Coordinates of N, CA and C in Angstrom, one line a residue:
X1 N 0.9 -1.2 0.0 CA 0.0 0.0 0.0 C 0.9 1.2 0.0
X2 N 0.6 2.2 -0.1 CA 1.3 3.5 -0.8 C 1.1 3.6 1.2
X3 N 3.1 4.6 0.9 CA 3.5 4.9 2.0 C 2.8 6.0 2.9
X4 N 2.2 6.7 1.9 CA 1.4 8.4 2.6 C 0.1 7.3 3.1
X5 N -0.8 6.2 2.6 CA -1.9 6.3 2.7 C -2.2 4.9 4.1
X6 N -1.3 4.3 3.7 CA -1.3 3.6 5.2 C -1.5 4.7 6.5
X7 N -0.6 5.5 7.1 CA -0.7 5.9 8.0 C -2.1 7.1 7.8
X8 N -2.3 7.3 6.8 CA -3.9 8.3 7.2 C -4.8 7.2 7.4
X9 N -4.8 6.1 6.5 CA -6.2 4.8 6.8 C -5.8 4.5 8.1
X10 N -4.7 4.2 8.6 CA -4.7 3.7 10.0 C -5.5 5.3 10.9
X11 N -5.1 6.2 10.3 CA -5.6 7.2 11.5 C -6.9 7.5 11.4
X12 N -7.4 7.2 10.4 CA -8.9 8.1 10.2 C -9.6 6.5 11.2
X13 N -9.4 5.2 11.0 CA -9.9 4.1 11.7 C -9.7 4.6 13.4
X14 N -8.5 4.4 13.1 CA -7.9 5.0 14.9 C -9.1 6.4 15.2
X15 N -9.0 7.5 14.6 CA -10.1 8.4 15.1 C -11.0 8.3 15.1
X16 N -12.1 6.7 14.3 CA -13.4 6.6 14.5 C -13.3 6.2 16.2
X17 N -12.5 4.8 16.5 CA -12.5 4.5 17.8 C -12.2 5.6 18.9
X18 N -11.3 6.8 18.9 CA -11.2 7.5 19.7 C -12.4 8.4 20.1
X19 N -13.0 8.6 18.8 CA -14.6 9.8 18.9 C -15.6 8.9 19.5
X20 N -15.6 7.7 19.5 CA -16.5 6.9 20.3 C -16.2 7.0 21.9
X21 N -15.0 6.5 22.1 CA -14.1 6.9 23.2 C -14.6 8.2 24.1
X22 N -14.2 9.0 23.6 CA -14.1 10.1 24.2 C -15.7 11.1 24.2
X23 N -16.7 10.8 23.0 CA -17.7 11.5 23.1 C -19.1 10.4 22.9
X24 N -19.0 9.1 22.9 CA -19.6 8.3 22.6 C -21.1 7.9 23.6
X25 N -20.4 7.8 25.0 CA -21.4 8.1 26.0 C -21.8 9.0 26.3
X26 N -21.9 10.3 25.7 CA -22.5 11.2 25.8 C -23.8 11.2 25.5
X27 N -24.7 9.9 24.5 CA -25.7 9.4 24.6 C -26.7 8.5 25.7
X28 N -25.5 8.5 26.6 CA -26.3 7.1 27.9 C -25.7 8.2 29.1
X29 N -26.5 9.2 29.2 CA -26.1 9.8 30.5 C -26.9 9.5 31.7
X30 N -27.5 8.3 31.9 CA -28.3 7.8 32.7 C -27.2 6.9 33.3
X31 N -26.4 6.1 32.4 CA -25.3 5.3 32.9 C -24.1 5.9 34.0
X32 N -23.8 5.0 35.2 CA -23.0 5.9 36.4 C -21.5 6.2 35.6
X33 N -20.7 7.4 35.6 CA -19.5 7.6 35.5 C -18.9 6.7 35.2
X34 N -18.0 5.8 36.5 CA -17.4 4.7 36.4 C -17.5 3.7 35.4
X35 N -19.2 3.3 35.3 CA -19.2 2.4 33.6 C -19.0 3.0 32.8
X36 N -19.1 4.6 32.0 CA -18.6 5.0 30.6 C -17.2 5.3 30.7
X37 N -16.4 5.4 31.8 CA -15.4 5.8 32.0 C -14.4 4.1 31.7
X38 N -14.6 3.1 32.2 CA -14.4 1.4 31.9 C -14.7 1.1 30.0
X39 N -15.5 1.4 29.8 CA -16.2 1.0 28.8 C -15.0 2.4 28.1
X40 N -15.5 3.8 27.9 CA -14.3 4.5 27.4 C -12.7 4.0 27.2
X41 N -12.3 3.3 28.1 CA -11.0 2.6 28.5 C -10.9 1.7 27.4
X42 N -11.9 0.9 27.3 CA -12.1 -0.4 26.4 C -11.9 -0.2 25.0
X43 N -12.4 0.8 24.6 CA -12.6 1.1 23.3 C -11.3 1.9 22.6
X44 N -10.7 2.9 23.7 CA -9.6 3.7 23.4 C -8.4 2.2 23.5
X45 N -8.5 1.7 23.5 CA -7.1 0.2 23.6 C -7.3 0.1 22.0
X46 N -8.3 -0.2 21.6 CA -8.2 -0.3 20.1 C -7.8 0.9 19.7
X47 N -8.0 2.1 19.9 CA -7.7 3.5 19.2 C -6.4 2.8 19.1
X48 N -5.7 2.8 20.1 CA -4.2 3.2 20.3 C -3.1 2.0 19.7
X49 N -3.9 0.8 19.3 CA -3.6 -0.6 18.6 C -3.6 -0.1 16.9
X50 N -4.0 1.0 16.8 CA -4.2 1.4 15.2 C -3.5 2.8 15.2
X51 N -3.4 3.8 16.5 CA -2.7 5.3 16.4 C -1.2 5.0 16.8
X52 N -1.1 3.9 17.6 CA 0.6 3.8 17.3 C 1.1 3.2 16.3
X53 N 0.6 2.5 15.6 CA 1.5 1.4 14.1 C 1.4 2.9 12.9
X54 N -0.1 3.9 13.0 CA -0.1 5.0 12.0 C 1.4 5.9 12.4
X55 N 1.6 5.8 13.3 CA 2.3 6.8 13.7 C 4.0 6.4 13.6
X56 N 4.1 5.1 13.3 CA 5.3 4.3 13.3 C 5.3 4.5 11.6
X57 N 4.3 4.1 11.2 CA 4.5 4.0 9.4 C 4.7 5.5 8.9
X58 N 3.8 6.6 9.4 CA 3.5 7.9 9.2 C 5.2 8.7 9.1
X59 N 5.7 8.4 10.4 CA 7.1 9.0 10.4 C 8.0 8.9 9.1
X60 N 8.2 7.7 8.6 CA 8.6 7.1 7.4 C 8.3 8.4 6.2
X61 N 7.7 9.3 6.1 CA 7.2 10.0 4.9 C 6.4 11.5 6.0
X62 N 6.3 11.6 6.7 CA 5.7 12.8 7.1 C 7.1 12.9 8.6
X63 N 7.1 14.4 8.3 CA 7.8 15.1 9.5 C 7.0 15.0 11.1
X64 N 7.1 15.4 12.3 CA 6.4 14.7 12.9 C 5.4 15.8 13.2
X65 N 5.8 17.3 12.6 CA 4.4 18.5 12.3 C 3.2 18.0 11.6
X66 N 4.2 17.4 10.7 CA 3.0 17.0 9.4 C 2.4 16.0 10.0
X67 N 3.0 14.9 10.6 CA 2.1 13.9 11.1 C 0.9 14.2 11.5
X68 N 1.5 14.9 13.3 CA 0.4 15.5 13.9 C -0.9 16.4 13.3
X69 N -0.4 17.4 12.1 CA -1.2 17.9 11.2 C -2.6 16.7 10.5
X70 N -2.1 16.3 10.3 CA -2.8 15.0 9.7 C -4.0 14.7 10.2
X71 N -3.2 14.0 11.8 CA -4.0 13.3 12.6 C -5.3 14.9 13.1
X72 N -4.7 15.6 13.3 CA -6.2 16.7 13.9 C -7.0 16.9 12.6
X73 N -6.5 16.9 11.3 CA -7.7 17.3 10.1 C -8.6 16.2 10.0
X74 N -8.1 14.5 10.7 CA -9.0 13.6 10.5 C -9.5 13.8 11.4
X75 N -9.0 14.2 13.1 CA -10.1 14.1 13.8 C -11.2 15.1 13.5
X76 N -11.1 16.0 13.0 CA -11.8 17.1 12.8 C -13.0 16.5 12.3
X77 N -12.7 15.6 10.9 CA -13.2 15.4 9.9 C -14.3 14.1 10.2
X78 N -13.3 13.0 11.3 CA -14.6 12.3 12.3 C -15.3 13.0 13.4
X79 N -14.2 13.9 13.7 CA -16.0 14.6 14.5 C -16.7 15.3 13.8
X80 N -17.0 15.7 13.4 CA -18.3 16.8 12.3 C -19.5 15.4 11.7
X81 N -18.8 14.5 11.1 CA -19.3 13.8 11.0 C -20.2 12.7 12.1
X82 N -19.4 12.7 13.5 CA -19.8 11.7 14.3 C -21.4 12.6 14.6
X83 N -20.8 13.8 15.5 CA -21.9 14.9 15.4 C -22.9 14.9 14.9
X84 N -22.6 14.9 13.8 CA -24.4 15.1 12.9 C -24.9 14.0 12.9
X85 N -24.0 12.8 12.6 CA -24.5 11.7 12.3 C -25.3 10.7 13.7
X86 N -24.6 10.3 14.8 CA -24.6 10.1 15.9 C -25.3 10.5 16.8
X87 N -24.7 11.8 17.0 CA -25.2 12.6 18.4 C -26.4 13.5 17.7
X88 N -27.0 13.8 16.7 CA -27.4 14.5 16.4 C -27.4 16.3 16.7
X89 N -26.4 16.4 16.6 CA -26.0 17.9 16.8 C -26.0 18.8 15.6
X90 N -26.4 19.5 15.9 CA -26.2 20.8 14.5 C -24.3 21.2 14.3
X91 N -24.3 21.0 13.1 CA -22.6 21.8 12.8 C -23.4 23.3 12.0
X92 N -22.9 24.0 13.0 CA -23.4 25.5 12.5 C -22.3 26.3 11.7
X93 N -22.8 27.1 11.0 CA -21.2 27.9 9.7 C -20.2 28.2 10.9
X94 N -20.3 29.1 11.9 CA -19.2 29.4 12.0 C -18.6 28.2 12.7
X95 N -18.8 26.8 13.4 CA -18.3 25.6 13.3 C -17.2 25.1 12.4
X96 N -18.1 25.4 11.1 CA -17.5 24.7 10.0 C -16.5 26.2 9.3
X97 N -16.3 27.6 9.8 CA -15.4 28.0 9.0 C -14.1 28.2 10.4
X98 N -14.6 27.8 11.7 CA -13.5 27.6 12.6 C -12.6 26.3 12.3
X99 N -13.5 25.2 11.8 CA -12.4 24.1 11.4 C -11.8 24.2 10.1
X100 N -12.3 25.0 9.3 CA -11.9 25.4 8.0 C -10.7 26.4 7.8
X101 N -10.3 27.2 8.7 CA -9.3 27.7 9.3 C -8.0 27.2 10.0
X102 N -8.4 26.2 10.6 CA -7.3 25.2 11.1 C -6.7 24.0 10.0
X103 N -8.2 23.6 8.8 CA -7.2 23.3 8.2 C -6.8 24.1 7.5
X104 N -6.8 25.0 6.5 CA -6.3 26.5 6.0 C -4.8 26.0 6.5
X105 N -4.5 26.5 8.0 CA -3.4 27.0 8.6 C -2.1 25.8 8.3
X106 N -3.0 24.9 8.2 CA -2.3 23.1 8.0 C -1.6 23.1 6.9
X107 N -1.6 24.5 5.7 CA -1.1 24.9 4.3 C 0.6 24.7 5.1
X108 N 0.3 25.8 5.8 CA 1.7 26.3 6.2 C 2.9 25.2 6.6
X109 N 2.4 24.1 7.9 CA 2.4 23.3 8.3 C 3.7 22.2 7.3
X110 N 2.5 22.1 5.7 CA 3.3 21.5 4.4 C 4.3 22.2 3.7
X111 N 4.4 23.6 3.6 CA 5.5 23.7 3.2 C 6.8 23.7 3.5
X112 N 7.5 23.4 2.6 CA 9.1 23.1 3.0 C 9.8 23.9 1.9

């Protein structure tokens, strides 16, 4: 598989499990702390089974700006998505031209 595309498939997979992780139980707020907090635990073990190997392959061809760069435009790009899709939340413009900005800035980031 092509060197650049490995490590983004591994991350954009890795950021679905982390957005589950980290905003997932925000649907079961009836459930006590300690179980979303266990269960959060559970899920982020896989994140990190797929964000460390992206991040091992990623180095190979991205600097470790650009890496990092990477990894926040996907998470960006799974949360907007998890959001609407999921949680049912509105992504309102200025949402979408606050993340549109960061990646903008992500230009800079790539040049060399």
């Amino acid at each position: 598989m092509n060197a650049y595309l490995t490590p983004i498939l591994l991350l954009l997979a890795s950021n679905v499990f982390m957005t589950f992780a980290w905003y997932g139980h925000l649907k079961f707020t009836d459930r006590p702390l300690w179980a979303v907090v266990l269960v959060s635990w559970g899920i982020a073990f896989f994140e990190y089974c797929l964000q460390v190997p992206a991040n091992r392959y990623g180095i190979a061809v991205f600097n470790p700006a650009q890496l990092k760069t990477v990894q926040e435009i996907i998470t960006l790009l799974v949360f907007v998505a998890f959001s609407v899709f999921y949680l049912d939340a509105a992504i309102k413009w200025n949402h979408l031209v606050g993340f549109g900005l960061i990646v903008a800035a992500s230009f800079f980031i790539f040049l060399d």
